[in-house]
Amino acid sequence: MSLIKFNDVSFSYIDDENTKLVFDHFTAELPEGFVSLTGPNGSGKSTFLLLASGRIIPQNGFVELNGKKIAALDETEKNLEASVIYQNMEFESEDKVEELLKTVYKNGNYKGSHTGIKDSSQNLYDEVISVFELTNVLKHGLKEISKGEIQRTLLAFSILYGSRSIFMDEPLFAMEAYQKEAALEYLSLYCKKNNISIYISMHELDLTKKYAQTVMLFYPNRDISMGSPEEVLTDEDLEKAYGFPANLLKNKEDMTRESLIQTSDAILKVQQNSK
């Protein structure tokens, strides 16, 4: 069953000097479930997530989420349909993490009450605090905690609000390897048990293969392959997307996120300069 429909969507970033076309009359139906977006920087993943969640409006066409024109909804309706974790989110709030989490939980779809996903005898709030290791940061403000702790807090926000779908742009940034694994295991379980769809952009191909039901592989020329991890993450397609040998990507566990992004950025610059 389709969750998202792109209907003849065109979108460009426009500034005083140039226009960067990202989607050109793009039409597609995208599935429900746990979907991983992968591909080099600058290939359109972030823009896709923002269009699908209604946070930006296309210059042509429209996007439907759960049968609704998502960009046309008011802010409350939009948030209940789709939560978004952006890259490099910044916060002005002076409130403590505990206050913010409880406010999100109370004002979202669950109204402050929902059973745990792993343990139905536990409250979802307590379970999420445990899974994302937030006990020690509850009395701190968001400006007082590390980047990894902020990312885990954002994941908790997205769960506790209870939107019908969640869109995440590199939410695993700055987290330890075991925390990434625990987060994805929990998100995958949450997705299945609550019939929630999650679209997540991440560089960790090994984790994509392990947890994703569907993969969207974005290419620098704006093409997109979609299917199971086995269908999409082939050596040939990975080399086509990233522009360097698949065995390097397969050894991603030995590369830092920063080194992979730097390599991806370098390839993108070469491709741009060759045009």
CSV table of C-alpha atoms in Angstrom, one decimal:
chain,number,residue,atom,x,y,z
A,1,MET,CA,0.0,0.0,0.0
A,2,SER,CA,1.2,3.5,-0.9
A,3,LEU,CA,2.0,5.9,1.9
A,4,ILE,CA,3.4,8.8,-0.3
A,5,LYS,CA,2.4,9.9,-3.7
A,6,PHE,CA,4.5,12.4,-5.7
A,7,ASN,CA,2.3,13.9,-8.5
A,8,ASP,CA,4.3,15.6,-11.2
A,9,VAL,CA,6.5,17.3,-8.6
A,10,SER,CA,9.2,19.8,-9.6
A,11,PHE,CA,11.4,21.5,-7.1
A,12,SER,CA,14.4,23.8,-7.4
A,13,TYR,CA,16.5,25.7,-4.9
A,14,ILE,CA,16.8,29.3,-6.3
A,15,ASP,CA,19.1,32.0,-5.2
A,16,ASP,CA,20.4,35.2,-6.7
A,17,GLU,CA,23.1,33.5,-8.8
A,18,ASN,CA,21.7,30.2,-9.9
A,19,THR,CA,18.9,27.6,-9.8
A,20,LYS,CA,19.6,24.0,-8.6
A,21,LEU,CA,17.0,21.6,-9.9
A,22,VAL,CA,16.4,18.6,-7.6
A,23,PHE,CA,13.1,17.1,-8.9
A,24,ASP,CA,11.8,17.5,-12.4
A,25,HIS,CA,8.2,16.4,-13.0
A,26,PHE,CA,8.7,13.5,-10.6
A,27,THR,CA,5.8,11.1,-10.2
A,28,ALA,CA,6.0,8.0,-7.9
A,29,GLU,CA,4.2,6.0,-5.3
A,30,LEU,CA,6.2,5.1,-2.2
A,31,PRO,CA,5.4,2.3,0.3
A,32,GLU,CA,4.6,2.2,3.9
A,33,GLY,CA,7.0,0.6,6.4
A,34,PHE,CA,10.6,1.1,7.4
A,35,VAL,CA,12.3,2.8,4.4
A,36,SER,CA,16.0,3.8,4.3
A,37,LEU,CA,17.3,6.5,2.0
A,38,THR,CA,20.9,6.2,0.9
A,39,GLY,CA,23.2,7.8,-1.6
A,40,PRO,CA,25.9,10.5,-1.9
A,41,ASN,CA,25.5,14.0,-0.5
A,42,GLY,CA,23.7,16.3,-2.8
A,43,SER,CA,21.6,13.6,-4.5
A,44,GLY,CA,18.2,14.8,-3.2
A,45,LYS,CA,17.6,12.8,0.0
A,46,SER,CA,17.0,15.7,2.3
A,47,THR,CA,14.8,17.5,-0.2
A,48,PHE,CA,12.7,14.3,-0.7
A,49,LEU,CA,12.1,14.0,3.0
A,50,LEU,CA,11.1,17.7,3.3
A,51,LEU,CA,8.7,17.4,0.3
A,52,ALA,CA,7.2,14.1,1.5
A,53,SER,CA,6.5,15.6,5.0
A,54,GLY,CA,5.1,18.9,3.6
A,55,ARG,CA,7.8,21.1,5.1
A,56,ILE,CA,8.7,22.6,1.7
A,57,ILE,CA,6.3,23.1,-1.2
A,58,PRO,CA,7.1,22.1,-4.8
A,59,GLN,CA,7.0,24.7,-7.6
A,60,ASN,CA,4.9,22.3,-9.6
A,61,GLY,CA,2.7,19.4,-8.7
A,62,PHE,CA,1.9,18.2,-5.2
A,63,VAL,CA,2.6,15.5,-2.6
A,64,GLU,CA,0.1,13.3,-0.9
A,65,LEU,CA,0.8,11.6,2.5
A,66,ASN,CA,-1.8,9.2,3.7
A,67,GLY,CA,-4.1,10.5,1.0
A,68,LYS,CA,-3.8,14.1,2.1
A,69,LYS,CA,-2.1,17.0,0.4
A,70,ILE,CA,0.4,17.3,3.2
A,71,ALA,CA,1.7,20.8,2.5
A,72,ALA,CA,-1.9,22.2,2.6
A,73,LEU,CA,-2.5,21.1,6.2
A,74,ASP,CA,-2.3,23.4,9.1
A,75,GLU,CA,0.7,23.0,11.5
A,76,THR,CA,-1.1,20.8,14.0
A,77,GLU,CA,-2.5,18.4,11.4
A,78,LYS,CA,0.8,18.3,9.6
A,79,ASN,CA,2.7,17.4,12.7
A,80,LEU,CA,0.2,14.6,13.6
A,81,GLU,CA,0.7,13.2,10.1
A,82,ALA,CA,4.5,13.6,9.9
A,83,SER,CA,7.2,14.3,12.5
A,84,VAL,CA,10.6,15.4,11.1
A,85,ILE,CA,14.1,15.2,12.4
A,86,TYR,CA,16.2,17.6,10.5
A,87,GLN,CA,20.0,17.7,10.0
A,88,ASN,CA,21.8,19.9,12.5
A,89,MET,CA,18.8,21.1,14.4
A,90,GLU,CA,19.3,24.1,16.7
A,91,PHE,CA,17.3,25.0,19.8
A,92,GLU,CA,16.6,28.2,21.6
A,93,SER,CA,14.6,26.7,24.4
A,94,GLU,CA,16.0,26.9,27.9
A,95,ASP,CA,13.7,24.1,29.2
A,96,LYS,CA,15.1,21.0,30.6
A,97,VAL,CA,15.1,17.8,28.5
A,98,GLU,CA,12.6,16.2,30.9
A,99,GLU,CA,10.1,19.1,30.5
A,100,LEU,CA,10.4,19.0,26.8
A,101,LEU,CA,9.9,15.3,26.5
A,102,LYS,CA,6.8,15.3,28.7
A,103,THR,CA,5.3,18.3,26.8
A,104,VAL,CA,5.8,16.5,23.5
A,105,TYR,CA,4.3,13.3,24.9
A,106,LYS,CA,1.3,15.1,26.3
A,107,ASN,CA,0.6,17.3,23.3
A,108,GLY,CA,1.0,14.7,20.6
A,109,ASN,CA,-1.2,11.9,19.3
A,110,TYR,CA,-0.7,9.8,22.5
A,111,LYS,CA,-1.9,12.5,24.9
A,112,GLY,CA,0.7,11.4,27.5
A,113,SER,CA,-0.4,7.8,27.7
A,114,HIS,CA,0.7,4.8,25.6
A,115,THR,CA,2.1,1.3,26.4
A,116,GLY,CA,5.7,0.4,25.8
A,117,ILE,CA,6.7,-1.3,22.5
A,118,LYS,CA,9.1,-3.9,24.0
A,119,ASP,CA,7.2,-4.2,27.3
A,120,SER,CA,3.4,-3.6,27.3
A,121,SER,CA,3.4,-3.3,31.1
A,122,GLN,CA,5.6,-0.3,30.9
A,123,ASN,CA,4.7,3.3,29.9
A,124,LEU,CA,6.1,4.3,26.6
A,125,TYR,CA,7.8,7.4,28.1
A,126,ASP,CA,9.8,5.3,30.6
A,127,GLU,CA,10.7,2.8,27.9
A,128,VAL,CA,11.9,5.5,25.5
A,129,ILE,CA,14.1,7.1,28.2
A,130,SER,CA,15.7,3.7,28.9
A,131,VAL,CA,16.2,2.7,25.2
A,132,PHE,CA,17.8,6.0,24.2
A,133,GLU,CA,19.8,6.3,27.4
A,134,LEU,CA,18.4,9.7,28.5
A,135,THR,CA,18.2,9.3,32.3
A,136,ASN,CA,21.3,11.3,32.9
A,137,VAL,CA,20.3,14.3,30.7
A,138,LEU,CA,16.8,14.8,31.9
A,139,LYS,CA,17.7,17.7,34.2
A,140,HIS,CA,19.9,19.4,31.6
A,141,GLY,CA,18.9,21.9,28.8
A,142,LEU,CA,19.5,21.0,25.2
A,143,LYS,CA,22.4,23.5,25.0
A,144,GLU,CA,24.1,21.6,27.9
A,145,ILE,CA,24.3,18.2,26.3
A,146,SER,CA,26.4,16.5,23.6
A,147,LYS,CA,25.5,16.1,20.0
A,148,GLY,CA,24.9,12.4,20.5
A,149,GLU,CA,22.7,13.1,23.4
A,150,ILE,CA,20.7,15.6,21.4
A,151,GLN,CA,20.2,13.1,18.6
A,152,ARG,CA,18.9,10.5,21.0
A,153,THR,CA,16.6,13.1,22.5
A,154,LEU,CA,15.3,13.9,19.1
A,155,LEU,CA,14.6,10.3,18.5
A,156,ALA,CA,12.6,10.2,21.7
A,157,PHE,CA,10.6,13.3,20.6
A,158,SER,CA,9.6,11.6,17.4
A,159,ILE,CA,8.4,8.4,19.2
A,160,LEU,CA,6.6,10.2,22.0
A,161,TYR,CA,4.7,12.6,19.8
A,162,GLY,CA,3.1,9.6,18.0
A,163,SER,CA,2.8,11.0,14.4
A,164,ARG,CA,1.5,8.6,11.8
A,165,SER,CA,4.8,8.8,9.9
A,166,ILE,CA,8.3,9.9,10.8
A,167,PHE,CA,10.9,11.4,8.5
A,168,MET,CA,14.5,11.4,9.7
A,169,ASP,CA,17.5,13.1,8.1
A,170,GLU,CA,20.7,11.4,9.4
A,171,PRO,CA,19.4,11.0,12.9
A,172,LEU,CA,22.2,8.7,13.9
A,173,PHE,CA,24.8,11.4,13.7
A,174,ALA,CA,27.3,11.5,16.6
A,175,MET,CA,25.9,8.3,18.3
A,176,GLU,CA,28.0,5.4,19.3
A,177,ALA,CA,27.8,2.2,17.2
A,178,TYR,CA,25.9,0.2,19.8
A,179,GLN,CA,23.5,3.2,20.3
A,180,LYS,CA,22.8,3.2,16.5
A,181,GLU,CA,22.1,-0.5,16.6
A,182,ALA,CA,19.8,-0.2,19.6
A,183,ALA,CA,18.0,2.8,18.1
A,184,LEU,CA,17.3,1.1,14.8
A,185,GLU,CA,16.2,-2.1,16.4
A,186,TYR,CA,13.7,-0.1,18.5
A,187,LEU,CA,12.5,2.1,15.6
A,188,SER,CA,12.0,-1.0,13.5
A,189,LEU,CA,9.9,-2.6,16.2
A,190,TYR,CA,8.0,0.6,16.8
A,191,CYS,CA,7.2,0.8,13.1
A,192,LYS,CA,5.8,-2.7,12.9
A,193,LYS,CA,3.9,-2.8,16.2
A,194,ASN,CA,2.2,0.6,15.8
A,195,ASN,CA,1.8,0.5,12.0
A,196,ILE,CA,3.9,3.7,11.8
A,197,SER,CA,6.0,4.4,8.7
A,198,ILE,CA,9.5,5.7,9.1
A,199,TYR,CA,11.6,7.2,6.3
A,200,ILE,CA,15.2,7.5,7.4
A,201,SER,CA,18.3,8.9,5.6
A,202,MET,CA,21.6,7.4,6.8
A,203,HIS,CA,25.1,6.6,5.6
A,204,GLU,CA,25.3,3.3,7.4
A,205,LEU,CA,24.9,0.7,4.6
A,206,ASP,CA,25.4,-2.2,6.9
A,207,LEU,CA,22.6,-1.1,9.2
A,208,THR,CA,20.4,-0.3,6.2
A,209,LYS,CA,20.8,-3.9,5.0
A,210,LYS,CA,20.0,-5.2,8.4
A,211,TYR,CA,16.9,-3.2,9.3
A,212,ALA,CA,15.3,-1.6,6.2
A,213,GLN,CA,12.3,-3.2,4.6
A,214,THR,CA,12.7,-0.9,1.5
A,215,VAL,CA,15.7,1.0,0.3
A,216,MET,CA,15.7,4.1,-1.9
A,217,LEU,CA,19.1,4.6,-3.5
A,218,PHE,CA,19.7,8.1,-4.8
A,219,TYR,CA,22.1,8.8,-7.7
A,220,PRO,CA,23.9,12.0,-8.5
A,221,ASN,CA,21.9,12.4,-11.7
A,222,ARG,CA,18.6,12.4,-9.7
A,223,ASP,CA,17.6,8.8,-10.6
A,224,ILE,CA,16.3,6.7,-7.8
A,225,SER,CA,16.3,2.9,-7.4
A,226,MET,CA,13.8,1.3,-5.0
A,227,GLY,CA,13.4,-2.2,-3.7
A,228,SER,CA,14.5,-4.6,-1.0
A,229,PRO,CA,18.1,-4.1,0.3
A,230,GLU,CA,19.1,-7.2,-1.7
A,231,GLU,CA,17.7,-5.8,-4.9
A,232,VAL,CA,19.0,-2.3,-4.6
A,233,LEU,CA,22.3,-2.4,-2.8
A,234,THR,CA,24.2,-4.3,-5.4
A,235,ASP,CA,27.9,-3.7,-6.1
A,236,GLU,CA,27.0,-2.3,-9.5
A,237,ASP,CA,24.4,0.1,-8.3
A,238,LEU,CA,26.5,1.3,-5.3
A,239,GLU,CA,29.4,2.1,-7.5
A,240,LYS,CA,27.1,3.9,-9.9
A,241,ALA,CA,25.7,6.0,-7.0
A,242,TYR,CA,28.8,6.7,-5.1
A,243,GLY,CA,31.4,6.7,-7.9
A,244,PHE,CA,33.9,4.5,-6.1
A,245,PRO,CA,34.4,0.8,-5.5
A,246,ALA,CA,31.7,-1.1,-3.7
A,247,ASN,CA,34.3,-2.9,-1.5
A,248,LEU,CA,35.1,0.4,0.1
A,249,LEU,CA,31.5,1.0,0.9
A,250,LYS,CA,31.2,-2.6,2.2
A,251,ASN,CA,34.0,-1.8,4.6
A,252,LYS,CA,32.1,1.2,5.8
A,253,GLU,CA,32.3,-0.1,9.4
A,254,ASP,CA,36.0,0.8,9.3
A,255,MET,CA,35.3,4.3,8.0
A,256,THR,CA,34.0,7.2,10.1
A,257,ARG,CA,30.9,9.0,9.0
A,258,GLU,CA,33.0,12.1,8.3
A,259,SER,CA,35.4,10.3,6.0
A,260,LEU,CA,32.5,8.8,4.0
A,261,ILE,CA,30.9,12.2,3.7
A,262,GLN,CA,34.2,13.8,2.7
A,263,THR,CA,34.7,11.2,0.0
A,264,SER,CA,31.1,11.6,-1.2
A,265,ASP,CA,31.6,15.4,-1.3
A,266,ALA,CA,34.9,15.1,-3.2
A,267,ILE,CA,33.2,12.9,-5.8
A,268,LEU,CA,30.3,15.3,-6.1
A,269,LYS,CA,32.7,18.2,-6.8
A,270,VAL,CA,34.5,16.2,-9.5
A,271,GLN,CA,31.2,15.4,-11.1
A,272,GLN,CA,30.1,19.1,-11.0
A,273,ASN,CA,33.4,20.3,-12.4
A,274,SER,CA,33.2,17.9,-15.3
A,275,LYS,CA,29.8,19.2,-16.5
